[in-house]
CSV table of C-alpha atoms in Angstrom, one decimal:
chain,number,residue,atom,x,y,z
B,1,MET,CA,-26.6,13.2,2.0
B,2,ARG,CA,-26.0,9.7,3.5
B,3,ILE,CA,-26.0,6.7,1.5
B,4,LEU,CA,-26.3,3.0,2.7
B,5,VAL,CA,-24.1,0.5,0.7
B,6,ILE,CA,-25.0,-3.2,1.1
B,7,GLU,CA,-22.1,-5.1,-0.4
B,8,ASP,CA,-20.6,-8.5,0.7
B,9,GLU,CA,-17.5,-8.2,-1.3
B,10,ALA,CA,-15.1,-6.3,1.0
B,11,LYS,CA,-12.9,-4.7,-1.9
B,12,THR,CA,-15.9,-3.5,-3.6
B,13,ALA,CA,-17.4,-2.1,-0.6
B,14,LYS,CA,-14.3,-0.2,0.4
B,15,PHE,CA,-14.1,1.1,-3.2
B,16,LEU,CA,-17.6,2.4,-3.2
B,17,LYS,CA,-17.1,4.0,0.2
B,18,LYS,CA,-13.9,6.1,-0.7
B,19,GLY,CA,-15.3,7.0,-4.1
B,20,LEU,CA,-18.8,8.0,-3.0
B,21,GLY,CA,-17.2,9.7,0.2
B,22,GLU,CA,-14.9,11.7,-2.0
B,23,ALA,CA,-17.9,12.8,-4.0
B,24,GLY,CA,-19.2,14.5,-0.8
B,25,PHE,CA,-21.5,11.7,0.4
B,26,VAL,CA,-21.6,10.4,4.0
B,27,VAL,CA,-21.4,6.5,3.4
B,28,ASN,CA,-22.3,3.6,5.9
B,29,VAL,CA,-21.5,0.0,4.8
B,30,ALA,CA,-23.0,-3.1,5.7
B,31,GLY,CA,-22.3,-6.7,4.4
B,32,ASP,CA,-26.0,-7.8,4.2
B,33,GLY,CA,-29.1,-6.9,5.6
B,34,VAL,CA,-30.3,-7.8,9.0
B,35,PRO,CA,-30.6,-10.5,9.9
B,36,GLY,CA,-28.6,-11.9,6.7
B,37,LEU,CA,-31.1,-10.6,4.1
B,38,ASP,CA,-30.2,-10.4,0.5
B,39,GLY,CA,-30.8,-7.4,-1.8
B,40,TRP,CA,-34.2,-8.7,-3.0
B,41,GLN,CA,-35.4,-9.1,0.5
B,42,VAL,CA,-34.1,-5.8,1.8
B,43,LEU,CA,-36.1,-4.0,-0.9
B,44,THR,CA,-39.0,-5.8,-0.2
B,45,ARG,CA,-38.9,-5.1,3.3
B,46,LEU,CA,-38.3,-1.4,2.6
B,47,ARG,CA,-41.1,-1.3,0.2
B,48,GLN,CA,-43.6,-3.1,2.4
B,49,GLU,CA,-42.8,-0.5,5.3
B,50,HIS,CA,-43.4,2.4,2.6
B,51,GLN,CA,-40.0,3.4,2.7
B,52,ARG,CA,-39.5,5.4,-0.5
B,53,ALA,CA,-35.6,5.9,-0.1
B,54,PRO,CA,-34.0,5.5,-3.8
B,55,VAL,CA,-32.5,2.0,-4.2
B,56,LEU,CA,-29.9,1.4,-6.9
B,57,PHE,CA,-29.0,-2.4,-7.6
B,58,LEU,CA,-25.4,-3.2,-8.2
B,59,THR,CA,-25.4,-6.7,-9.6
B,60,ALA,CA,-23.5,-9.1,-11.8
B,61,ARG,CA,-26.8,-10.5,-13.1
B,62,ASP,CA,-27.6,-9.1,-16.5
B,63,ALA,CA,-30.4,-11.4,-17.3
B,64,VAL,CA,-33.5,-9.5,-18.2
B,65,HIS,CA,-35.9,-11.2,-16.0
B,66,GLU,CA,-33.5,-10.3,-13.1
B,67,ARG,CA,-33.9,-6.6,-13.9
B,68,VAL,CA,-37.7,-6.9,-14.5
B,69,ARG,CA,-38.0,-8.7,-10.9
B,70,GLY,CA,-36.0,-5.8,-9.5
B,71,PHE,CA,-38.0,-3.0,-10.9
B,72,GLU,CA,-41.3,-4.9,-9.9
B,73,LEU,CA,-40.0,-5.1,-6.2
B,74,GLY,CA,-39.6,-1.3,-6.3
B,75,ALA,CA,-36.0,-0.9,-7.3
B,76,ASP,CA,-35.2,2.7,-8.8
B,77,ASP,CA,-32.2,1.8,-11.0
B,78,TYR,CA,-29.9,-1.0,-11.7
B,79,LEU,CA,-26.2,-1.2,-12.7
B,80,VAL,CA,-24.3,-4.3,-13.9
B,81,LYS,CA,-21.0,-5.2,-12.5
B,82,PRO,CA,-18.3,-4.4,-13.7
B,83,PHE,CA,-19.1,-0.6,-13.9
B,84,ALA,CA,-17.4,2.7,-14.3
B,85,PHE,CA,-17.6,4.8,-11.1
B,86,SER,CA,-18.4,7.9,-13.0
B,87,GLU,CA,-21.5,6.2,-14.4
B,88,LEU,CA,-22.3,4.9,-10.6
B,89,LEU,CA,-22.1,8.4,-9.5
B,90,ALA,CA,-24.2,9.9,-12.4
B,91,ARG,CA,-26.9,7.5,-11.6
B,92,VAL,CA,-26.8,8.2,-8.0
B,93,ARG,CA,-27.0,11.9,-8.6
B,94,SER,CA,-29.9,11.3,-11.2
B,95,LEU,CA,-31.7,9.4,-8.4
B,96,LEU,CA,-31.5,12.0,-5.9
B,97,ARG,CA,-32.7,14.7,-8.4
B,98,ARG,CA,-35.8,12.6,-9.5
B,99,GLY,CA,-36.6,11.5,-5.9
B,100,PRO,CA,-38.9,12.7,-3.6
B,101,PRO,CA,-38.6,16.6,-2.4
B,102,ARG,CA,-36.1,16.9,0.2
B,103,ALA,CA,-36.9,19.0,3.5
B,104,GLN,CA,-33.8,21.3,2.7
B,105,GLU,CA,-32.1,21.4,-0.5
B,106,THR,CA,-31.0,25.0,0.3
B,107,ILE,CA,-29.8,26.4,3.9
B,108,ARG,CA,-29.8,30.2,4.6
B,109,LEU,CA,-28.1,31.9,7.5
B,110,ALA,CA,-27.3,35.7,7.2
B,111,ASP,CA,-25.8,36.0,3.7
B,112,LEU,CA,-24.6,32.4,3.7
B,113,GLU,CA,-26.5,30.3,1.2
B,114,ILE,CA,-25.9,26.5,0.7
B,115,ASP,CA,-27.2,24.5,-2.2
B,116,VAL,CA,-27.0,21.1,-0.5
B,117,PHE,CA,-27.6,19.0,-3.8
B,118,ARG,CA,-25.1,20.8,-6.0
B,119,GLN,CA,-22.7,21.2,-3.3
B,120,ARG,CA,-22.3,25.0,-3.6
B,121,ALA,CA,-22.0,27.6,-1.1
B,122,THR,CA,-21.8,31.4,-1.2
B,123,ARG,CA,-21.6,34.3,1.0
B,124,ALA,CA,-22.8,37.8,-0.1
B,125,GLY,CA,-23.2,36.3,-3.6
B,126,GLN,CA,-19.5,35.0,-3.7
B,127,ARG,CA,-18.8,31.4,-4.5
B,128,LEU,CA,-16.8,29.6,-1.7
B,129,GLU,CA,-14.3,27.2,-3.1
B,130,LEU,CA,-14.7,24.3,-0.4
B,131,THR,CA,-13.6,20.6,-0.7
B,132,SER,CA,-16.1,18.0,-0.2
B,133,LYS,CA,-15.2,17.5,3.6
B,134,GLU,CA,-15.5,21.3,4.2
B,135,PHE,CA,-18.8,21.4,2.5
B,136,LEU,CA,-20.1,18.5,4.6
B,137,LEU,CA,-18.9,20.2,7.8
B,138,LEU,CA,-20.5,23.8,6.8
B,139,SER,CA,-23.6,21.9,6.0
B,140,LEU,CA,-23.7,20.3,9.5
B,141,LEU,CA,-23.1,23.4,11.4
B,142,ALA,CA,-25.5,25.3,9.1
B,143,ARG,CA,-28.4,22.6,9.3
B,144,ARG,CA,-28.2,22.8,13.0
B,145,ALA,CA,-27.4,26.5,13.2
B,146,GLY,CA,-27.9,27.7,17.0
B,147,GLU,CA,-26.9,24.2,18.4
B,148,VAL,CA,-23.7,23.6,20.0
B,149,LEU,CA,-22.1,20.7,18.3
B,150,SER,CA,-19.5,18.7,20.1
B,151,ARG,CA,-16.1,17.9,18.5
B,152,THR,CA,-17.2,13.9,18.8
B,153,LEU,CA,-20.6,14.7,17.0
B,154,ILE,CA,-18.8,16.5,14.3
B,155,ALA,CA,-16.2,13.9,13.8
B,156,GLU,CA,-18.9,11.1,13.7
B,157,ALA,CA,-21.0,12.9,11.2
B,158,VAL,CA,-18.3,14.3,8.7
B,159,TRP,CA,-15.5,11.6,9.1
B,160,ASP,CA,-17.9,8.8,9.9
B,161,MET,CA,-15.5,7.8,12.6
B,162,ASN,CA,-14.8,8.4,16.4
B,163,PHE,CA,-11.7,10.4,17.2
B,164,ASP,CA,-9.6,10.2,20.4
B,165,SER,CA,-9.9,13.3,22.5
B,166,ASP,CA,-6.2,14.3,21.6
B,167,THR,CA,-6.8,14.4,18.0
B,168,ASN,CA,-7.4,18.0,16.7
B,169,VAL,CA,-8.5,17.2,13.1
B,170,VAL,CA,-12.1,18.8,14.0
B,171,ASP,CA,-10.3,22.1,15.0
B,172,VAL,CA,-7.9,22.1,12.3
B,173,ASN,CA,-10.5,21.7,9.8
B,174,VAL,CA,-12.9,24.3,11.4
B,175,ARG,CA,-10.0,26.6,11.1
B,176,ARG,CA,-9.7,26.1,7.3
B,177,LEU,CA,-13.4,26.5,7.0
B,178,ARG,CA,-13.5,29.7,8.8
B,179,SER,CA,-10.7,31.1,6.8
B,180,LYS,CA,-12.9,30.7,3.7
B,181,VAL,CA,-16.4,31.4,5.3
B,182,ASP,CA,-15.5,33.9,8.0
B,183,ASP,CA,-12.2,35.7,7.4
B,184,PRO,CA,-13.0,37.6,4.4
B,185,PHE,CA,-16.5,38.9,5.8
B,186,PRO,CA,-17.2,41.2,8.5
B,187,LEU,CA,-20.1,39.0,10.0
B,188,LYS,CA,-18.6,35.9,11.6
B,189,LEU,CA,-20.8,32.8,11.7
B,190,ILE,CA,-18.8,30.0,13.3
B,191,HIS,CA,-18.3,30.4,16.8
B,192,THR,CA,-16.4,28.4,19.4
B,193,VAL,CA,-17.8,27.6,22.6
B,194,ARG,CA,-14.9,26.8,25.1
B,195,GLY,CA,-14.9,23.3,26.3
B,196,ALA,CA,-17.9,22.3,24.4
B,197,GLY,CA,-17.6,22.6,20.6
B,198,TYR,CA,-18.6,24.7,17.9
B,199,VAL,CA,-22.0,26.5,16.8
B,200,MET,CA,-22.9,28.6,13.8
B,201,GLU,CA,-25.2,31.5,14.3
B,202,SER,CA,-25.4,35.1,12.8
B,203,GLU,CA,-25.9,36.9,16.3
């Protein structure tokens, strides 16, 4: 699940990106809307274009009329600074639960089942103990099963950054993922395509 954080305070933006990333989300950060739109204008533009992405306002403004304005423009929730990160995370997950149905909440491949929303994965009914990044990596491979994914694409999607060609972080993490997803089971799902990347398939 990808989240866009629009925050002009660099310290707060870094805190949100780190916390939400550790909770299993892929986070993009922007200082403001393009071109220089504030939160109200971004929300107005989204709703005018019939974009129903959930919007949570983080603001220092606690006046009732400010909250009413946000809701009238189409905000889904409102959290006043300063806030506890645990509350922010709970509200984000609550918004996702009550948001519009997502195309794929559960991904299945052979005896692998991934509950995307709850961040749970099982093989043959056995729970797989995965870190948040391992879960993101597994979800990416499974969602695009049958497609060879390059190391660069995987690095961008899971770690949200580009890696130099001599960096083996993708290979290391795929190895760790295989030790949990494939090694204990006879059917191997994660395959290396020499010189190209990785593919998940059951055949």
